[in-house]
PDB file of C-alpha atoms in Angstrom:
ATOM      1  CA  MET A 741       0.000   0.000   0.000  1.00 80.00           C
ATOM      2  CA  ARG A 742       2.915   2.331   0.598  1.00 88.00           C
ATOM      3  CA  LEU A 743       3.763   2.136  -3.116  1.00 93.00           C
ATOM      4  CA  MET A 744       0.274   3.419  -3.877  1.00 95.00           C
ATOM      5  CA  ALA A 745       0.940   6.388  -1.588  1.00 95.00           C
ATOM      6  CA  PHE A 746       4.315   6.916  -3.261  1.00 97.00           C
ATOM      7  CA  PHE A 747       2.768   7.017  -6.729  1.00 97.00           C
ATOM      8  CA  ILE A 748      -0.054   9.347  -5.685  1.00 97.00           C
ATOM      9  CA  LEU A 749       2.239  11.901  -4.028  1.00 98.00           C
ATOM     10  CA  SER A 750       4.805  11.675  -6.823  1.00 98.00           C
ATOM     11  CA  ALA A 751       2.252  11.907  -9.626  1.00 98.00           C
ATOM     12  CA  PHE A 752       0.415  14.991  -8.386  1.00 97.00           C
ATOM     13  CA  THR A 753       3.624  16.807  -7.506  1.00 98.00           C
ATOM     14  CA  LEU A 754       4.989  16.026 -10.943  1.00 97.00           C
ATOM     15  CA  ILE A 755       1.763  17.141 -12.637  1.00 97.00           C
ATOM     16  CA  LEU A 756       2.035  20.548 -10.946  1.00 97.00           C
ATOM     17  CA  PHE A 757       5.701  20.871 -11.902  1.00 97.00           C
ATOM     18  CA  LEU A 758       5.186  19.792 -15.512  1.00 96.00           C
ATOM     19  CA  MET A 759       2.321  22.243 -15.941  1.00 96.00           C
ATOM     20  CA  THR A 760       4.595  24.933 -14.522  1.00 95.00           C
ATOM     21  CA  LEU A 761       7.379  23.910 -16.900  1.00 95.00           C
ATOM     22  CA  PHE A 762       5.193  23.985 -20.011  1.00 94.00           C
ATOM     23  CA  SER A 763       3.528  27.300 -19.143  1.00 92.00           C
ATOM     24  CA  SER A 764       6.928  28.893 -18.528  1.00 90.00           C
ATOM     25  CA  PHE A 765       7.888  28.153 -22.125  1.00 86.00           C
ATOM     26  CA  ALA A 766       5.226  30.629 -23.254  1.00 84.00           C
ATOM     27  CA  ASP A 767       5.293  33.103 -20.352  1.00 82.00           C
ATOM     28  CA  GLU A 768       8.927  33.217 -19.166  1.00 86.00           C
ATOM     29  CA  PRO A 769      11.059  31.308 -21.708  1.00 89.00           C
ATOM     30  CA  PHE A 770      14.330  32.392 -20.096  1.00 90.00           C
ATOM     31  CA  LEU A 771      13.324  30.409 -16.983  1.00 91.00           C
ATOM     32  CA  PHE A 772      12.431  27.281 -18.946  1.00 94.00           C
ATOM     33  CA  PRO A 773      15.957  25.741 -18.684  1.00 95.00           C
ATOM     34  CA  VAL A 774      15.991  26.394 -14.931  1.00 96.00           C
ATOM     35  CA  LEU A 775      12.598  24.768 -14.440  1.00 96.00           C
ATOM     36  CA  LEU A 776      13.579  21.875 -16.687  1.00 97.00           C
ATOM     37  CA  LEU A 777      16.595  21.261 -14.457  1.00 97.00           C
ATOM     38  CA  LEU A 778      14.399  21.382 -11.345  1.00 97.00           C
ATOM     39  CA  VAL A 779      11.963  18.876 -12.866  1.00 97.00           C
ATOM     40  CA  ILE A 780      14.854  16.546 -13.747  1.00 97.00           C
ATOM     41  CA  LEU A 781      16.212  16.780 -10.191  1.00 97.00           C
ATOM     42  CA  THR A 782      12.746  16.064  -8.808  1.00 97.00           C
ATOM     43  CA  VAL A 783      12.290  13.002 -11.027  1.00 97.00           C
ATOM     44  CA  PHE A 784      15.780  11.772 -10.118  1.00 97.00           C
ATOM     45  CA  SER A 785      14.971  12.097  -6.432  1.00 97.00           C
ATOM     46  CA  MET A 786      11.638  10.314  -6.930  1.00 97.00           C
ATOM     47  CA  GLN A 787      13.398   7.497  -8.774  1.00 96.00           C
ATOM     48  CA  ASN A 788      15.783   7.011  -5.861  1.00 96.00           C
ATOM     49  CA  GLU A 789      12.885   6.993  -3.406  1.00 96.00           C
ATOM     50  CA  PHE A 790      11.119   4.372  -5.534  1.00 96.00           C
ATOM     51  CA  LYS A 791      14.202   2.131  -5.428  1.00 94.00           C
ATOM     52  CA  LYS A 792      14.355   2.599  -1.676  1.00 93.00           C
ATOM     53  CA  GLN A 793      10.690   1.661  -1.280  1.00 92.00           C
ATOM     54  CA  LEU A 794      11.126  -1.469  -3.406  1.00 90.00           C
ATOM     55  CA  LYS A 795      14.050  -2.521  -1.247  1.00 88.00           C
ATOM     56  CA  GLU A 796      12.219  -1.860   2.020  1.00 84.00           C
ATOM     57  CA  GLN A 797       9.095  -3.618   0.759  1.00 77.00           C
ATOM     58  CA  LYS A 798      10.999  -6.898   0.969  1.00 71.00           C
ATOM     59  CA  ILE A 799      11.335  -6.346   4.713  1.00 68.00           C
ATOM     60  CA  HIS A 800       8.111  -6.571   6.693  1.00 57.00           C
ATOM     61  CA  HIS A 801       7.139  -3.195   8.120  1.00 59.00           C
ATOM     62  CA  SER A 802       3.841  -2.676   9.864  1.00 57.00           C
ATOM     63  CA  GLU A 803       2.200   0.682   9.227  1.00 60.00           C
ATOM     64  CA  SER A 804       0.844   2.475  12.269  1.00 62.00           C
ATOM     65  CA  VAL A 805      -2.843   2.202  11.401  1.00 67.00           C
ATOM     66  CA  SER A 806      -4.919   4.059  13.941  1.00 84.00           C
ATOM     67  CA  LEU A 807      -8.433   5.423  13.834  1.00 92.00           C
ATOM     68  CA  LEU A 808      -7.166   8.280  15.990  1.00 95.00           C
ATOM     69  CA  ILE A 809      -4.667   9.292  13.291  1.00 96.00           C
ATOM     70  CA  LEU A 810      -7.483   9.449  10.764  1.00 96.00           C
ATOM     71  CA  LEU A 811      -9.738  11.386  13.139  1.00 97.00           C
ATOM     72  CA  ALA A 812      -6.913  13.794  14.023  1.00 98.00           C
ATOM     73  CA  THR A 813      -6.411  14.558  10.338  1.00 98.00           C
ATOM     74  CA  VAL A 814     -10.130  15.127   9.826  1.00 98.00           C
ATOM     75  CA  ALA A 815     -10.356  17.304  12.946  1.00 98.00           C
ATOM     76  CA  GLY A 816      -7.401  19.413  11.815  1.00 98.00           C
ATOM     77  CA  ALA A 817      -9.046  19.941   8.440  1.00 98.00           C
ATOM     78  CA  LEU A 818     -12.470  20.889   9.772  1.00 98.00           C
ATOM     79  CA  ILE A 819     -11.176  23.279  12.444  1.00 98.00           C
ATOM     80  CA  SER A 820      -8.796  24.927   9.979  1.00 98.00           C
ATOM     81  CA  TYR A 821     -11.619  25.267   7.460  1.00 98.00           C
ATOM     82  CA  LEU A 822     -13.961  26.849  10.007  1.00 98.00           C
ATOM     83  CA  LEU A 823     -11.295  29.347  11.082  1.00 98.00           C
ATOM     84  CA  ASN A 824     -10.358  30.041   7.473  1.00 97.00           C
ATOM     85  CA  ILE A 825     -13.806  30.473   5.924  1.00 96.00           C
ATOM     86  CA  TYR A 826     -16.416  31.006   8.646  1.00 96.00           C
ATOM     87  CA  PHE A 827     -14.287  33.067  11.044  1.00 97.00           C
ATOM     88  CA  GLY A 828     -12.518  34.837   8.189  1.00 95.00           C
ATOM     89  CA  LEU A 829      -8.990  34.409   9.544  1.00 97.00           C
ATOM     90  CA  GLY A 830      -7.589  33.369   6.181  1.00 96.00           C
ATOM     91  CA  ALA A 831      -5.835  30.148   5.225  1.00 97.00           C
ATOM     92  CA  VAL A 832      -2.353  30.920   6.590  1.00 98.00           C
ATOM     93  CA  VAL A 833      -3.444  32.108  10.037  1.00 98.00           C
ATOM     94  CA  ALA A 834      -6.055  29.346  10.363  1.00 98.00           C
ATOM     95  CA  ALA A 835      -3.674  26.474   9.575  1.00 98.00           C
ATOM     96  CA  SER A 836      -0.934  28.024  11.737  1.00 98.00           C
ATOM     97  CA  LEU A 837      -3.227  28.262  14.762  1.00 98.00           C
ATOM     98  CA  VAL A 838      -4.334  24.659  14.307  1.00 99.00           C
ATOM     99  CA  GLY A 839      -0.678  23.604  14.101  1.00 98.00           C
ATOM    100  CA  ILE A 840       0.300  25.490  17.258  1.00 98.00           C
ATOM    101  CA  VAL A 841      -2.667  24.218  19.280  1.00 98.00           C
ATOM    102  CA  GLY A 842      -2.138  20.686  17.986  1.00 97.00           C
ATOM    103  CA  SER A 843       1.556  20.656  18.900  1.00 97.00           C
ATOM    104  CA  SER A 844       0.719  21.994  22.376  1.00 96.00           C
ATOM    105  CA  LEU A 845      -2.320  19.921  23.331  1.00 96.00           C
ATOM    106  CA  ALA A 846      -2.048  16.751  21.235  1.00 95.00           C
ATOM    107  CA  LYS A 847       1.664  16.275  20.582  1.00 94.00           C
ATOM    108  CA  LYS A 848       1.284  12.613  19.631  1.00 94.00           C
ATOM    109  CA  TYR A 849      -1.076  13.532  16.787  1.00 96.00           C
ATOM    110  CA  SER A 850       0.266  16.993  15.973  1.00 97.00           C
ATOM    111  CA  VAL A 851       1.691  15.960  12.598  1.00 98.00           C
ATOM    112  CA  SER A 852      -1.571  14.425  11.376  1.00 98.00           C
ATOM    113  CA  ILE A 853      -3.514  17.422  12.731  1.00 98.00           C
ATOM    114  CA  TYR A 854      -1.178  19.784  10.868  1.00 98.00           C
ATOM    115  CA  CYS A 855      -1.605  17.712   7.716  1.00 98.00           C
ATOM    116  CA  GLY A 856      -5.361  18.031   8.028  1.00 98.00           C
ATOM    117  CA  SER A 857      -5.121  21.780   8.534  1.00 98.00           C
ATOM    118  CA  PHE A 858      -3.807  22.108   4.967  1.00 98.00           C
ATOM    119  CA  VAL A 859      -6.964  20.494   3.632  1.00 98.00           C
ATOM    120  CA  GLY A 860      -8.852  23.292   5.377  1.00 97.00           C
ATOM    121  CA  MET A 861      -6.813  25.928   3.543  1.00 98.00           C
ATOM    122  CA  ILE A 862      -9.062  25.574   0.489  1.00 96.00           C
ATOM    123  CA  SER A 863      -9.902  28.978  -0.965  1.00 95.00           C
ATOM    124  CA  PRO A 864     -13.480  30.334  -0.787  1.00 93.00           C
ATOM    125  CA  LYS A 865     -13.088  31.088  -4.508  1.00 92.00           C
ATOM    126  CA  VAL A 866     -13.054  27.350  -5.221  1.00 93.00           C
ATOM    127  CA  LEU A 867     -16.467  25.855  -5.991  1.00 89.00           C
ATOM    128  CA  HIS A 868     -17.023  23.436  -3.097  1.00 92.00           C
ATOM    129  CA  ASP A 869     -19.102  22.823   0.014  1.00 92.00           C
ATOM    130  CA  PHE A 870     -18.555  21.464   3.529  1.00 94.00           C
ATOM    131  CA  THR A 871     -19.155  17.890   2.379  1.00 95.00           C
ATOM    132  CA  HIS A 872     -16.221  18.189  -0.012  1.00 96.00           C
ATOM    133  CA  VAL A 873     -13.985  19.332   2.849  1.00 97.00           C
ATOM    134  CA  LEU A 874     -15.073  16.331   4.898  1.00 97.00           C
ATOM    135  CA  MET A 875     -14.416  13.961   1.991  1.00 97.00           C
ATOM    136  CA  ALA A 876     -11.010  15.500   1.245  1.00 97.00           C
ATOM    137  CA  SER A 877     -10.025  15.248   4.904  1.00 98.00           C
ATOM    138  CA  PHE A 878     -10.840  11.520   5.007  1.00 97.00           C
ATOM    139  CA  ILE A 879      -8.844  10.955   1.811  1.00 97.00           C
ATOM    140  CA  ALA A 880      -5.944  12.885   3.347  1.00 98.00           C
ATOM    141  CA  GLY A 881      -6.157  10.860   6.558  1.00 97.00           C
ATOM    142  CA  ILE A 882      -6.006   7.568   4.679  1.00 96.00           C
ATOM    143  CA  LEU A 883      -3.161   8.815   2.502  1.00 97.00           C
ATOM    144  CA  PHE A 884      -1.322  10.047   5.601  1.00 97.00           C
ATOM    145  CA  ILE A 885      -1.500   6.570   7.138  1.00 95.00           C
ATOM    146  CA  LEU A 886      -0.368   4.859   3.925  1.00 94.00           C
ATOM    147  CA  SER A 887       2.550   7.247   3.379  1.00 95.00           C
ATOM    148  CA  GLN A 888       4.112   7.147   6.848  1.00 94.00           C
ATOM    149  CA  LYS A 889       7.170   5.273   5.567  1.00 93.00           C
ATOM    150  CA  VAL A 890       7.312   7.151   2.240  1.00 96.00           C
ATOM    151  CA  TYR A 891       9.434  10.257   1.624  1.00 97.00           C
ATOM    152  CA  LYS A 892      10.498  10.392   5.263  1.00 96.00           C
ATOM    153  CA  GLY A 893      12.180  13.656   6.211  1.00 96.00           C
ATOM    154  CA  ILE A 894      11.062  15.536   3.092  1.00 98.00           C
ATOM    155  CA  GLY A 895       9.503  18.875   4.016  1.00 97.00           C
ATOM    156  CA  GLY A 896       6.160  19.677   2.431  1.00 97.00           C
ATOM    157  CA  LYS A 897       4.968  16.071   2.353  1.00 98.00           C
ATOM    158  CA  LEU A 898       1.981  16.880   4.569  1.00 98.00           C
ATOM    159  CA  GLY A 899       0.845  19.557   2.145  1.00 98.00           C
ATOM    160  CA  ALA A 900       1.363  17.219  -0.792  1.00 98.00           C
ATOM    161  CA  ILE A 901      -0.997  14.765   0.921  1.00 98.00           C
ATOM    162  CA  ALA A 902      -3.653  17.477   1.278  1.00 98.00           C
ATOM    163  CA  PHE A 903      -3.106  18.686  -2.288  1.00 98.00           C
ATOM    164  CA  SER A 904      -3.423  15.162  -3.689  1.00 98.00           C
ATOM    165  CA  SER A 905      -6.684  14.748  -1.786  1.00 97.00           C
ATOM    166  CA  TRP A 906      -8.193  17.882  -3.313  1.00 97.00           C
ATOM    167  CA  ILE A 907      -7.029  17.043  -6.842  1.00 96.00           C
ATOM    168  CA  LEU A 908      -8.461  13.534  -6.555  1.00 95.00           C
ATOM    169  CA  LEU A 909     -11.718  14.994  -5.280  1.00 94.00           C
ATOM    170  CA  SER A 910     -11.840  17.583  -8.073  1.00 92.00           C
ATOM    171  CA  TRP A 911     -11.627  14.737 -10.591  1.00 91.00           C
ATOM    172  CA  LEU A 912     -14.381  12.765  -8.865  1.00 89.00           C
ATOM    173  CA  SER A 913     -16.789  15.575  -8.009  1.00 89.00           C
ATOM    174  CA  LYS A 914     -17.917  19.071  -8.922  1.00 84.00           C
ATOM    175  CA  VAL A 915     -15.081  20.801  -7.050  1.00 86.00           C
ATOM    176  CA  GLU A 916     -13.675  23.426  -9.412  1.00 86.00           C
ATOM    177  CA  LEU A 917     -10.237  24.906  -8.741  1.00 89.00           C
ATOM    178  CA  VAL A 918      -9.380  28.375 -10.021  1.00 88.00           C
ATOM    179  CA  LYS A 919      -6.609  30.017 -12.014  1.00 87.00           C
ATOM    180  CA  GLY A 920      -4.254  32.100  -9.892  1.00 84.00           C
ATOM    181  CA  ASN A 921      -3.291  35.682 -10.682  1.00 84.00           C
ATOM    182  CA  LYS A 922       0.172  36.625 -11.872  1.00 86.00           C
ATOM    183  CA  ILE A 923       2.476  38.268  -9.339  1.00 92.00           C
ATOM    184  CA  SER A 924       4.130  41.664  -9.789  1.00 90.00           C
ATOM    185  CA  MET A 925       7.899  42.036  -9.935  1.00 90.00           C
ATOM    186  CA  MET A 926       8.123  43.835  -6.564  1.00 93.00           C
ATOM    187  CA  THR A 927       5.988  41.202  -4.845  1.00 94.00           C
ATOM    188  CA  GLY A 928       8.131  38.534  -6.495  1.00 94.00           C
ATOM    189  CA  LEU A 929      11.233  40.117  -4.983  1.00 95.00           C
ATOM    190  CA  TYR A 930       9.697  40.039  -1.506  1.00 97.00           C
ATOM    191  CA  ILE A 931       8.700  36.429  -2.072  1.00 97.00           C
ATOM    192  CA  PHE A 932      12.293  35.466  -2.862  1.00 95.00           C
ATOM    193  CA  ILE A 933      13.584  37.249   0.235  1.00 96.00           C
ATOM    194  CA  PHE A 934      11.050  35.768   2.633  1.00 97.00           C
ATOM    195  CA  SER A 935      11.270  32.324   1.038  1.00 97.00           C
ATOM    196  CA  VAL A 936      14.889  32.119   2.126  1.00 96.00           C
ATOM    197  CA  ILE A 937      14.133  33.651   5.535  1.00 97.00           C
ATOM    198  CA  GLY A 938      11.216  31.262   6.085  1.00 98.00           C
ATOM    199  CA  VAL A 939      13.342  28.181   5.407  1.00 98.00           C
ATOM    200  CA  LEU A 940      16.177  29.524   7.564  1.00 97.00           C
ATOM    201  CA  LEU A 941      14.004  30.387  10.560  1.00 98.00           C
ATOM    202  CA  THR A 942      12.172  27.059  10.576  1.00 98.00           C
ATOM    203  CA  HIS A 943      15.432  25.128  10.111  1.00 97.00           C
ATOM    204  CA  ILE A 944      17.092  27.008  12.971  1.00 97.00           C
ATOM    205  CA  LEU A 945      14.118  26.521  15.289  1.00 97.00           C
ATOM    206  CA  SER A 946      13.595  22.818  14.559  1.00 96.00           C
ATOM    207  CA  ILE A 947      17.164  21.610  13.950  1.00 95.00           C
ATOM    208  CA  ARG A 948      19.520  24.040  15.675  1.00 94.00           C
ATOM    209  CA  LEU A 949      17.321  24.864  18.669  1.00 96.00           C
ATOM    210  CA  LYS A 950      15.577  21.451  18.648  1.00 95.00           C
ATOM    211  CA  LYS A 951      12.068  22.882  18.953  1.00 96.00           C
ATOM    212  CA  ASP A 952       8.982  20.916  17.910  1.00 97.00           C
ATOM    213  CA  ILE A 953       8.889  20.762  14.116  1.00 97.00           C
ATOM    214  CA  VAL A 954       5.160  21.499  13.785  1.00 98.00           C
ATOM    215  CA  ALA A 955       5.348  24.362  16.278  1.00 98.00           C
ATOM    216  CA  SER A 956       8.381  25.797  14.450  1.00 98.00           C
ATOM    217  CA  SER A 957       6.640  25.905  11.078  1.00 98.00           C
ATOM    218  CA  SER A 958       3.383  27.122  12.610  1.00 98.00           C
ATOM    219  CA  ALA A 959       5.063  29.954  14.519  1.00 98.00           C
ATOM    220  CA  VAL A 960       6.908  31.245  11.449  1.00 98.00           C
ATOM    221  CA  SER A 961       3.713  31.006   9.395  1.00 98.00           C
ATOM    222  CA  LEU A 962       1.527  32.673  12.028  1.00 98.00           C
ATOM    223  CA  ILE A 963       3.843  35.664  12.348  1.00 98.00           C
ATOM    224  CA  ALA A 964       3.890  36.016   8.558  1.00 98.00           C
ATOM    225  CA  GLY A 965       0.107  35.675   8.343  1.00 98.00           C
ATOM    226  CA  LEU A 966      -0.469  38.369  10.966  1.00 98.00           C
ATOM    227  CA  VAL A 967       2.262  40.853  10.024  1.00 98.00           C
ATOM    228  CA  PHE A 968       2.589  40.887   6.226  1.00 98.00           C
ATOM    229  CA  PRO A 969      -1.033  41.754   5.337  1.00 97.00           C
ATOM    230  CA  VAL A 970      -0.632  44.835   7.574  1.00 97.00           C
ATOM    231  CA  VAL A 971       2.818  45.862   6.329  1.00 96.00           C
ATOM    232  CA  TYR A 972       2.051  45.097   2.663  1.00 96.00           C
ATOM    233  CA  PRO A 973      -1.704  45.730   2.237  1.00 94.00           C
ATOM    234  CA  ASP A 974      -1.772  44.888  -1.481  1.00 92.00           C
ATOM    235  CA  SER A 975       0.390  41.768  -1.502  1.00 95.00           C
ATOM    236  CA  GLY A 976       0.803  40.751   2.140  1.00 96.00           C
ATOM    237  CA  SER A 977      -1.387  37.652   1.908  1.00 96.00           C
ATOM    238  CA  THR A 978       0.655  36.314  -1.008  1.00 97.00           C
ATOM    239  CA  ILE A 979       3.957  37.030   0.755  1.00 98.00           C
ATOM    240  CA  ALA A 980       2.628  35.341   3.903  1.00 98.00           C
ATOM    241  CA  ALA A 981       1.642  32.285   1.845  1.00 98.00           C
ATOM    242  CA  ALA A 982       5.143  32.125   0.355  1.00 98.00           C
ATOM    243  CA  THR A 983       6.693  32.366   3.826  1.00 98.00           C
ATOM    244  CA  MET A 984       4.477  29.554   5.055  1.00 98.00           C
ATOM    245  CA  CYS A 985       5.472  27.513   2.014  1.00 98.00           C
ATOM    246  CA  ALA A 986       9.121  28.143   2.907  1.00 98.00           C
ATOM    247  CA  SER A 987       8.534  27.004   6.482  1.00 98.00           C
ATOM    248  CA  PHE A 988       7.467  23.627   5.091  1.00 98.00           C
ATOM    249  CA  VAL A 989      10.803  23.274   3.285  1.00 98.00           C
ATOM    250  CA  GLY A 990      12.438  24.104   6.622  1.00 97.00           C
ATOM    251  CA  MET A 991      10.620  21.139   8.188  1.00 98.00           C
ATOM    252  CA  SER A 992      12.919  18.819   6.230  1.00 97.00           C
ATOM    253  CA  SER A 993      15.231  16.606   8.238  1.00 96.00           C
ATOM    254  CA  LYS A 994      18.903  17.433   8.742  1.00 95.00           C
ATOM    255  CA  ARG A 995      19.665  14.824   6.097  1.00 94.00           C
ATOM    256  CA  ILE A 996      17.974  17.078   3.511  1.00 96.00           C
ATOM    257  CA  VAL A 997      18.541  20.653   4.719  1.00 96.00           C
ATOM    258  CA  ARG A 998      21.919  20.083   6.325  1.00 95.00           C
ATOM    259  CA  HIS A 999      22.976  23.657   6.993  1.00 93.00           C
ATOM    260  CA  GLU A1000      22.184  27.290   6.260  1.00 94.00           C
ATOM    261  CA  LEU A1001      23.598  27.110   2.732  1.00 96.00           C
ATOM    262  CA  ASP A1002      21.091  24.370   1.912  1.00 96.00           C
ATOM    263  CA  ALA A1003      18.365  26.580   3.372  1.00 95.00           C
ATOM    264  CA  LEU A1004      19.450  29.400   1.065  1.00 96.00           C
ATOM    265  CA  LEU A1005      19.458  27.123  -1.978  1.00 97.00           C
ATOM    266  CA  SER A1006      16.142  25.418  -1.218  1.00 97.00           C
ATOM    267  CA  GLY A1007      14.520  28.778  -0.433  1.00 97.00           C
ATOM    268  CA  THR A1008      15.621  30.097  -3.813  1.00 97.00           C
ATOM    269  CA  ILE A1009      14.290  26.998  -5.588  1.00 97.00           C
ATOM    270  CA  MET A1010      11.007  27.331  -3.717  1.00 98.00           C
ATOM    271  CA  GLY A1011      10.709  31.003  -4.645  1.00 96.00           C
ATOM    272  CA  ILE A1012      11.077  30.184  -8.341  1.00 96.00           C
ATOM    273  CA  LEU A1013       8.523  27.372  -8.190  1.00 97.00           C
ATOM    274  CA  PHE A1014       6.078  29.460  -6.154  1.00 97.00           C
ATOM    275  CA  LEU A1015       6.144  32.324  -8.653  1.00 95.00           C
ATOM    276  CA  MET A1016       5.972  30.160 -11.753  1.00 95.00           C
ATOM    277  CA  SER A1017       3.215  27.817 -10.532  1.00 95.00           C
ATOM    278  CA  VAL A1018       0.872  30.538  -9.304  1.00 93.00           C
ATOM    279  CA  GLU A1019      -1.648  30.076 -12.147  1.00 92.00           C
ATOM    280  CA  HIS A1020      -2.053  26.309 -11.689  1.00 94.00           C
ATOM    281  CA  PHE A1021      -4.482  24.562  -9.293  1.00 93.00           C
ATOM    282  CA  GLY A1022      -5.350  27.880  -7.660  1.00 92.00           C
ATOM    283  CA  GLY A1023      -7.102  27.687  -4.312  1.00 92.00           C
ATOM    284  CA  ALA A1024      -6.312  24.025  -3.646  1.00 94.00           C
ATOM    285  CA  GLY A1025      -5.530  23.194  -0.037  1.00 93.00           C
ATOM    286  CA  GLY A1026      -1.999  21.836   0.266  1.00 96.00           C
ATOM    287  CA  LYS A1027      -0.589  23.475  -2.851  1.00 97.00           C
ATOM    288  CA  LEU A1028       1.955  25.427  -0.783  1.00 98.00           C
ATOM    289  CA  GLY A1029       3.154  22.180   0.757  1.00 97.00           C
ATOM    290  CA  THR A1030       3.422  20.549  -2.658  1.00 98.00           C
ATOM    291  CA  ILE A1031       5.663  23.366  -3.888  1.00 98.00           C
ATOM    292  CA  ALA A1032       7.770  22.939  -0.749  1.00 98.00           C
ATOM    293  CA  PHE A1033       7.789  19.154  -1.205  1.00 98.00           C
ATOM    294  CA  GLY A1034       9.098  19.488  -4.753  1.00 98.00           C
ATOM    295  CA  SER A1035      11.698  22.037  -3.645  1.00 98.00           C
ATOM    296  CA  ALA A1036      12.978  19.694  -0.944  1.00 98.00           C
ATOM    297  CA  LEU A1037      13.076  16.860  -3.495  1.00 98.00           C
ATOM    298  CA  CYS A1038      15.143  19.074  -5.807  1.00 98.00           C
ATOM    299  CA  LEU A1039      17.619  19.685  -2.994  1.00 97.00           C
ATOM    300  CA  LYS A1040      17.729  15.974  -2.200  1.00 97.00           C
ATOM    301  CA  GLY A1041      18.321  15.290  -5.903  1.00 96.00           C
ATOM    302  CA  ILE A1042      21.390  17.536  -5.760  1.00 96.00           C
ATOM    303  CA  HIS A1043      22.640  15.684  -2.673  1.00 95.00           C
ATOM    304  CA  ASP A1044      21.981  12.321  -4.357  1.00 92.00           C
ATOM    305  CA  LEU A1045      23.986  13.358  -7.414  1.00 91.00           C
ATOM    306  CA  ARG A1046      26.860  14.323  -5.157  1.00 88.00           C
ATOM    307  CA  GLY A1047      26.499  11.128  -3.148  1.00 82.00           C
ATOM    308  CA  LYS A1048      25.760  13.061   0.035  1.00 65.00           C
ATOM    309  CA  THR A1049      22.582  11.255   1.183  1.00 60.00           C
TER     310      THR A1049
END
């Protein structure tokens, strides 16, 4: 079953990246070679993970199947959705609060709760209803359980689970995602800056200072979600989303983001992918995590080529 989870996460991440690659050929052709390289690195990293999964499949590993894990994921999604849509806090602040509360009050299930919170980040612009959120959260919970031994230590995996759930649901139901708006050059510059800062801060908190990984990402994201919309009224929400995305890259294990130079590199990669993928799968919960997931895979691909992992 873990191979099924591997293929689902890999396929939907690759679909987003390939759509980004092809659209860049028309919109920003000078970035096409860069994106092509990033796609190649991602595929290379996925190939290595597939080999690893085939090898480990020969050894019996029991997945931690728990109804509580599933319920924690669903609860995280529903609470995040209520805060996001009904209380009007916005996706970034809502998911961050769920992450902080989860890591404080339910540490054992904080990761699955945080995963669920990304399902609840669905945009109100997306055609959906509460039933769709409930369905997506159950899909995410099942996928979370199946993927526990897959892509271990890769930041953004939780978001990729949520994203895959929404894409699957959009294919099976009347959920309609939207096309994102292009980002201005000045906003793009801020996104690059805070992408690097977001990865660095989360890495320092979780690895250097040994703080809880969910709390580290949530804290960075919450500050961004509260501050940037005030400081940058026109683009603050987008910059906050990019910073949250970066915090997911920073959740990667020390094997992936080994030091501050890796944080700088992965933050730059993430900034490029964030800007270039903005028009695709707009409003889907978990898209930020999927961008982060692919960025971390790119970094791992570089390490794999150098024989460093």
